[in-house]
Coordinates of C-alpha atoms in Angstrom, one line a residue:
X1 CA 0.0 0.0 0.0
X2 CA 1.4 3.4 -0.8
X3 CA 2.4 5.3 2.4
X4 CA 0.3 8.3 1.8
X5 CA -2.7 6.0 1.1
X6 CA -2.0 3.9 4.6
X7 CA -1.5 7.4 6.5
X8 CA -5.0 8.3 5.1
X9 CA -6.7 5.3 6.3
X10 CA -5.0 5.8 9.7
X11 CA -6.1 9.4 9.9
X12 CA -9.8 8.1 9.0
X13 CA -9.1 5.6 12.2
X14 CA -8.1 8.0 14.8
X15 CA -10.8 10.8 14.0
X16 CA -13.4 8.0 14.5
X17 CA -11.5 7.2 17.9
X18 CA -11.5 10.7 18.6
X19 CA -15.4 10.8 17.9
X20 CA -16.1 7.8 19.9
X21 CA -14.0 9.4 23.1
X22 CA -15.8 12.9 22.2
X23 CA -19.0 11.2 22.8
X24 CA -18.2 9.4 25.8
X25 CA -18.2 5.7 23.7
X26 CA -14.5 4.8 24.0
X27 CA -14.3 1.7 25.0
X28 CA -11.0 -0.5 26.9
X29 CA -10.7 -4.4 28.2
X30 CA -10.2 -4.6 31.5
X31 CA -11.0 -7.3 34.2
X32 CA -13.7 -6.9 35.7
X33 CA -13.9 -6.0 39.4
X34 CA -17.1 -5.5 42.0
X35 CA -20.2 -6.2 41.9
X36 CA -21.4 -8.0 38.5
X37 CA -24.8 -6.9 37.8
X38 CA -24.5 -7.1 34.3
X39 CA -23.8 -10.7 33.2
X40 CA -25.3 -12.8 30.9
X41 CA -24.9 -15.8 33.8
X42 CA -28.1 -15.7 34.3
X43 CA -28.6 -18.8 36.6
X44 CA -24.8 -18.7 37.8
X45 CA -23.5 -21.7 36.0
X46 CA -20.6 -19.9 34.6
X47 CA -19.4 -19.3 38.2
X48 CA -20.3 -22.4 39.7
X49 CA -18.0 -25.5 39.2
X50 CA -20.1 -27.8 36.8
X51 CA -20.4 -31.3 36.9
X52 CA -18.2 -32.9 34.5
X53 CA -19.5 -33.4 30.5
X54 CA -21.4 -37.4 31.5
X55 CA -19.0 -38.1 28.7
X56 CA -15.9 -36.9 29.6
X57 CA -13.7 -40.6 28.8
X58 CA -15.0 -40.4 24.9
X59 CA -12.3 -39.5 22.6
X60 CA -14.7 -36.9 21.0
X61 CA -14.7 -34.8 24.0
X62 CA -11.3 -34.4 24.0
X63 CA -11.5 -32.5 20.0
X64 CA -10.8 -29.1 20.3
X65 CA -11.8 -28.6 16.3
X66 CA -13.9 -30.1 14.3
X67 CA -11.9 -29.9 11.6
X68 CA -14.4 -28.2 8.8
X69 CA -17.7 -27.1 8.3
X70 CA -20.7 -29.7 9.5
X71 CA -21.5 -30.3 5.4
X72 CA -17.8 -31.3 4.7
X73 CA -16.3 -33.3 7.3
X74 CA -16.8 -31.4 10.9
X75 CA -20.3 -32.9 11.7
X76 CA -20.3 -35.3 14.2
X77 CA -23.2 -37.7 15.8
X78 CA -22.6 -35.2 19.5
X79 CA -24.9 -33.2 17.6
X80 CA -27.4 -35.0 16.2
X81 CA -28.0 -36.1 19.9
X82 CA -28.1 -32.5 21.3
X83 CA -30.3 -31.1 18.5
X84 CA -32.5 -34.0 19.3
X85 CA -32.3 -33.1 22.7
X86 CA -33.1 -29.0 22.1
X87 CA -36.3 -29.8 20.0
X88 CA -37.6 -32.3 22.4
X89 CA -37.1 -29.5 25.6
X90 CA -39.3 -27.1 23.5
X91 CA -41.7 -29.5 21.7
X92 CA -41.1 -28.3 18.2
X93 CA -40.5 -30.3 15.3
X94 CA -36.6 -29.3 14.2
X95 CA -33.4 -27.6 16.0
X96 CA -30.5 -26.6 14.4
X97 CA -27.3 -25.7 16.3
X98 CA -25.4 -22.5 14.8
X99 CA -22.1 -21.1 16.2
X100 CA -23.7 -18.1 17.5
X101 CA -26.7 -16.0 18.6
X102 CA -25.4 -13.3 16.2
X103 CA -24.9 -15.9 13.3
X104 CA -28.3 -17.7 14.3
X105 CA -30.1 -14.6 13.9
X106 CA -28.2 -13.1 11.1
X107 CA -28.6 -16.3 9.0
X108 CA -32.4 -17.4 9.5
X109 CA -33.5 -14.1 8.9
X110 CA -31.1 -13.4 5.8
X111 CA -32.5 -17.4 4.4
X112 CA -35.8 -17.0 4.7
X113 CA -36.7 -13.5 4.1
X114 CA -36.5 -12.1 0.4
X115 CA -36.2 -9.2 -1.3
X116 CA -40.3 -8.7 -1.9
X117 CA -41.2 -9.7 1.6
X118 CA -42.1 -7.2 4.1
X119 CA -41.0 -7.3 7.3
X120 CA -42.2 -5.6 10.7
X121 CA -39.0 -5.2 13.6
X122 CA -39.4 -3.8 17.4
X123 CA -37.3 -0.3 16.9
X124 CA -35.3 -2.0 20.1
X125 CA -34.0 -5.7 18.5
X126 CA -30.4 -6.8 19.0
X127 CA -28.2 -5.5 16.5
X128 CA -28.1 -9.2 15.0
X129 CA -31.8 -8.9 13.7
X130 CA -30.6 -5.4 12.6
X131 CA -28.0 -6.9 10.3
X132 CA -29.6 -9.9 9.2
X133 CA -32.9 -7.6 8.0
X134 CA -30.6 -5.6 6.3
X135 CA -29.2 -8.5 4.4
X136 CA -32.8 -9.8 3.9
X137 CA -33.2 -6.6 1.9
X138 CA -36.8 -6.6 2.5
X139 CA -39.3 -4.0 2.8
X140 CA -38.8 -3.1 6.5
X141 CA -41.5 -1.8 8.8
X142 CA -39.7 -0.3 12.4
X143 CA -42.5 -0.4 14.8
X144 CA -42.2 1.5 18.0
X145 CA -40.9 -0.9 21.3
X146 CA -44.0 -3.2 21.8
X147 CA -46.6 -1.0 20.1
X148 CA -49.3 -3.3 19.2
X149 CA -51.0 0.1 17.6
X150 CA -48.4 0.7 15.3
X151 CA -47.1 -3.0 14.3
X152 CA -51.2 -2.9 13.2
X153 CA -50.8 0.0 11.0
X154 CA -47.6 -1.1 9.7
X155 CA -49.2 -4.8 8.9
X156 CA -52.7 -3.4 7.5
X157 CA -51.0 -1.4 4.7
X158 CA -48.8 -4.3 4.1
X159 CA -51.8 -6.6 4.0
X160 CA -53.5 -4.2 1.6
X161 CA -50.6 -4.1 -0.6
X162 CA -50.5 -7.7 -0.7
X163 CA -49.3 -9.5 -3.8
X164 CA -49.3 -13.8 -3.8
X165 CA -45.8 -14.3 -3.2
X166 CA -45.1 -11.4 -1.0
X167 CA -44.8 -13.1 2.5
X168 CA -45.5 -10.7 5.9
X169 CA -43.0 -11.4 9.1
X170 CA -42.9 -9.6 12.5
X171 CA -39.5 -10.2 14.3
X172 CA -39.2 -9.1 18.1
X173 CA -37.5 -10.4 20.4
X174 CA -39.6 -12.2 23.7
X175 CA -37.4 -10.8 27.0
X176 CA -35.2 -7.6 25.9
X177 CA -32.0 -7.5 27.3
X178 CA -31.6 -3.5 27.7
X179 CA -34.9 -2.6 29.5
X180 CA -35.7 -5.9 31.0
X181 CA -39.2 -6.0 29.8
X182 CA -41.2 -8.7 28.3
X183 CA -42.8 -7.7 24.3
X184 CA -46.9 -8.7 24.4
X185 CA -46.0 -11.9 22.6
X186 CA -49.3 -13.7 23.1
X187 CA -51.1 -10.1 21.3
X188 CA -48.7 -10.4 18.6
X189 CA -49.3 -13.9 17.9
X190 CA -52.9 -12.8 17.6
X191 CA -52.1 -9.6 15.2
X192 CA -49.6 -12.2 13.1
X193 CA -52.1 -14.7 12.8
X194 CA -55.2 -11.9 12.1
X195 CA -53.0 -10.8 8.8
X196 CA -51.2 -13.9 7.8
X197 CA -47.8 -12.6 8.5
X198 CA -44.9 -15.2 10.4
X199 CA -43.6 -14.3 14.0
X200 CA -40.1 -15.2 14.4
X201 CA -39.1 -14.6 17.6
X202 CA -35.5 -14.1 19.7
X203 CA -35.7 -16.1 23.1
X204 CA -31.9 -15.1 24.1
X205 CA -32.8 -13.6 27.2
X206 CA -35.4 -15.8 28.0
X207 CA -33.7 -19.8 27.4
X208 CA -33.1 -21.1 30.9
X209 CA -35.2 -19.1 32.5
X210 CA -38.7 -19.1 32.2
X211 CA -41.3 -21.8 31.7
X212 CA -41.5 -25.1 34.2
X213 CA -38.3 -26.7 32.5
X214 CA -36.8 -23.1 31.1
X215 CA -37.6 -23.2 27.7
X216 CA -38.4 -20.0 27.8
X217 CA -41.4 -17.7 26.9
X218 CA -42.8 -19.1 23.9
X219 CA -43.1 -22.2 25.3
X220 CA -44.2 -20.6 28.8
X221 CA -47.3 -19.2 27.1
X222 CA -48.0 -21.9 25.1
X223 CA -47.3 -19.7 21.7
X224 CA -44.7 -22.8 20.2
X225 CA -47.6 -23.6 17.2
X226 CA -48.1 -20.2 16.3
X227 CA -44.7 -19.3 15.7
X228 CA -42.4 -19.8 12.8
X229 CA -39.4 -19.8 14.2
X230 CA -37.4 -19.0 17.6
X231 CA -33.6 -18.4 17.8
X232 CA -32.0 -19.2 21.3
X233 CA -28.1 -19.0 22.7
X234 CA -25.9 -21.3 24.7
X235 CA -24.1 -18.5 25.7
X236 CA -26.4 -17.0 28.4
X237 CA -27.9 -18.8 31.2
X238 CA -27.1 -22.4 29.3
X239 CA -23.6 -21.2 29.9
X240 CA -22.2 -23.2 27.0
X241 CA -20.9 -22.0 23.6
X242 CA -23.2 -21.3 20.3
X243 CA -27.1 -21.0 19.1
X244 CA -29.8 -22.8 17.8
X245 CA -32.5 -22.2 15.9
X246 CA -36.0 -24.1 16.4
X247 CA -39.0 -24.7 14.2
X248 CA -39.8 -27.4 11.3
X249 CA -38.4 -30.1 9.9
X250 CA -38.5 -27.9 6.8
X251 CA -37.2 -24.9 8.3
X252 CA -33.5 -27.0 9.4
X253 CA -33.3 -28.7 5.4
X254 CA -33.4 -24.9 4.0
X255 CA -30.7 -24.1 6.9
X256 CA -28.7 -26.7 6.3
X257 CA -29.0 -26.4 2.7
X258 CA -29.0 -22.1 2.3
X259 CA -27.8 -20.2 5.4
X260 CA -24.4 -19.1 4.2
X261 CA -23.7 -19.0 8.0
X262 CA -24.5 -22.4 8.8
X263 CA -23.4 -23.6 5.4
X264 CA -19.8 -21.9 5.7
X265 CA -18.7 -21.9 8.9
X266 CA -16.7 -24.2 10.8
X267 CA -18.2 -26.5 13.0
X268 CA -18.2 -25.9 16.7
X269 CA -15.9 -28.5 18.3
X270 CA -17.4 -32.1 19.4
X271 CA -16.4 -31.9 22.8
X272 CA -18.9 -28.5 23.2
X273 CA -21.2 -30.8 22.1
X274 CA -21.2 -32.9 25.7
X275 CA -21.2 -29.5 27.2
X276 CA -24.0 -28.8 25.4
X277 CA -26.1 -32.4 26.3
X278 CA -25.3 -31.7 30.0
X279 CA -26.2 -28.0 30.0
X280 CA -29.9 -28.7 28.4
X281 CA -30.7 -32.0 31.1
X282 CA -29.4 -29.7 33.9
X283 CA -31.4 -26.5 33.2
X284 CA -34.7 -28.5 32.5
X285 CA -34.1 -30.1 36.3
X286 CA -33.2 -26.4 37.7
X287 CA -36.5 -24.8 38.7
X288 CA -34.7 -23.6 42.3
X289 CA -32.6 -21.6 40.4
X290 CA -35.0 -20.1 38.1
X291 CA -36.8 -19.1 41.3
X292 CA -33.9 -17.7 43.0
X293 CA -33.4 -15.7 39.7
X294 CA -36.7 -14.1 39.4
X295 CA -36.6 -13.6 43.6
X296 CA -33.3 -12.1 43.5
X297 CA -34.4 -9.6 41.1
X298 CA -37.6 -8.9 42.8
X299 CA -35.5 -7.9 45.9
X300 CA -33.1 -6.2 43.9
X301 CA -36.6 -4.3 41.9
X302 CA -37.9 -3.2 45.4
X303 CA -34.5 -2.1 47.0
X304 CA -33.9 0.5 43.8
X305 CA -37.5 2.0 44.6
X306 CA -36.8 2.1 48.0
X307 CA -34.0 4.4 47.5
X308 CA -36.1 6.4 45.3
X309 CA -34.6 4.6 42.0
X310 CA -37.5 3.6 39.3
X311 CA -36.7 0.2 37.9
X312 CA -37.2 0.0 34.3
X313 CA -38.9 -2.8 32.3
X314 CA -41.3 -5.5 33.7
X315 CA -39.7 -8.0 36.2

């Protein structure tokens, strides 16, 4: 690269730094130190010493790589059993186990939208949905956080405009991380189903802890058949590396066979995979720690408004 050329992508770098520490958005690693009130550990499995993987002696927990993506070489039978194991805890059809929530997200929404579809997206949706929607390159409707009002203007003049092949979604996710509150899933079922659109819905917050075996919301309110799709992650309460998706049998062929980030990524390693199998059968037994979840952030609720501090979102 020329030097004039490299000193001008530099000086394009540092005023962006600049920008970022003007605006108070510079960000360092540290350690961290304190109080944690901001992990993703939601049910402290992370910090508490875990039973070993139940298959710790087979030689496939000891691969660190799988060696390739799972359609060349790097699937192995570990997953088979764990996806089997995912779909059976929610009581849907199909799961498919992705490297990550962002790539989970990213990739259904990118397959299965196209370009003439119209799509309807909470204005407060992880960044993930963001990027995959823009990928999609659909017709995008932002309605405002969890307003049933507006996600019914935005899906009547889609509905109006309606051609045969253009397909309606609505995207939200169930339990947002930033403000803690809980979308009105069970109303947006009803508004999906009123104008034919499919509800895709992001239970990363939620997996592990809600619902009598902590599957979370969907299948807490009993929404699993109305939904087309949910997208979940290991790395949060499950404490365990990578994503899935759930929905049909259907739904995991086109995955398999056209989600670029399914399709070209490598594989996660087979010994995640008994990680994985151990995680799912010890979250579905671990309703005392859902409950010391929810009380400890009751208590934690009531002590802010004591001190005069007004808690935001739902629970």
């Amino acid at each position: 690269m020329h030097i004039d050329q490299a000193a001008s992508l530099g000086k394009r770098w540092a005023e962006q730094l600049d920008e970022l520490r003007r605006r108070g958005r510079y960000r360092m690693l540290a350690a961290g130190s304190g109080i944690d009130v901001c992990s993703n550990d939601y049910l402290g499995y992370a910090t508490r010493a875990p039973e070993p993987p139940s298959a710790h002696h087979d030689p496939l927990a000891a691969r660190r790589s799988a060696g390739a993506a799972r359609l060349v070489r790097g699937h192995h039978a570990i997953w088979d059993e764990v996806e089997t194991m995912l779909a059976r805890w929610h009581g849907c059809p199909a799961a498919l186990v992705m490297s990550s929530g962002y790539a989970a997200n990213e990739g259904l929404l990118s397959t299965i939208i196209e370009r003439d579809d119209w799509v309807a997206s909470d204005r407060l949706n992880h960044a993930s949905i963001i990027d995959g929607l823009q990928l999609a390159r659909a017709e995008r409707f932002l309605y405002q956080h969890a307003d049933l009002n507006h996600l019914e203007v935005g899906l009547r003049a889609a509905a109006a405009n309606r051609t045969p092949s253009r397909q309606l979604f609505i995207v939200t996710e169930s339990l947002f991380g930033m403000d803690g509150d809980i979308a009105p899933l069970e109303a947006i079922a009803e508004l999906a189903e009123r104008y034919d659109a499919h509800l895709i819905i992001d239970e990363a917050h939620a997996t592990g802890c809600y619902g009598e075996q902590g599957s979370g919301l969907v299948d807490a309110l009993g929404l699993r058949g109305r939904i087309t799709a949910s997208v979940h992650t290991g790395g949060k309460a499950l404490a365990v590396f990578g994503a899935y998706v759930c929905g049909s049998e259907l739904l995991r062929e086109l995955l398999i066979n056209r989600c670029r980030q399914f399709m070209f990524s490598t594989a996660l390693p087979p010994a995640l995979g008994f990680w994985w199998r151990d995680a799912i059968a010890r979250v579905a037994a671990d309703a005392p720690a859902r409950a010391a979840l929810h009380s400890a952030a009751a208590r934690f609720r009531d002590r802010l408004a004591a001190c005069g501090v007004r808690p935001g979102g739902t629970q």
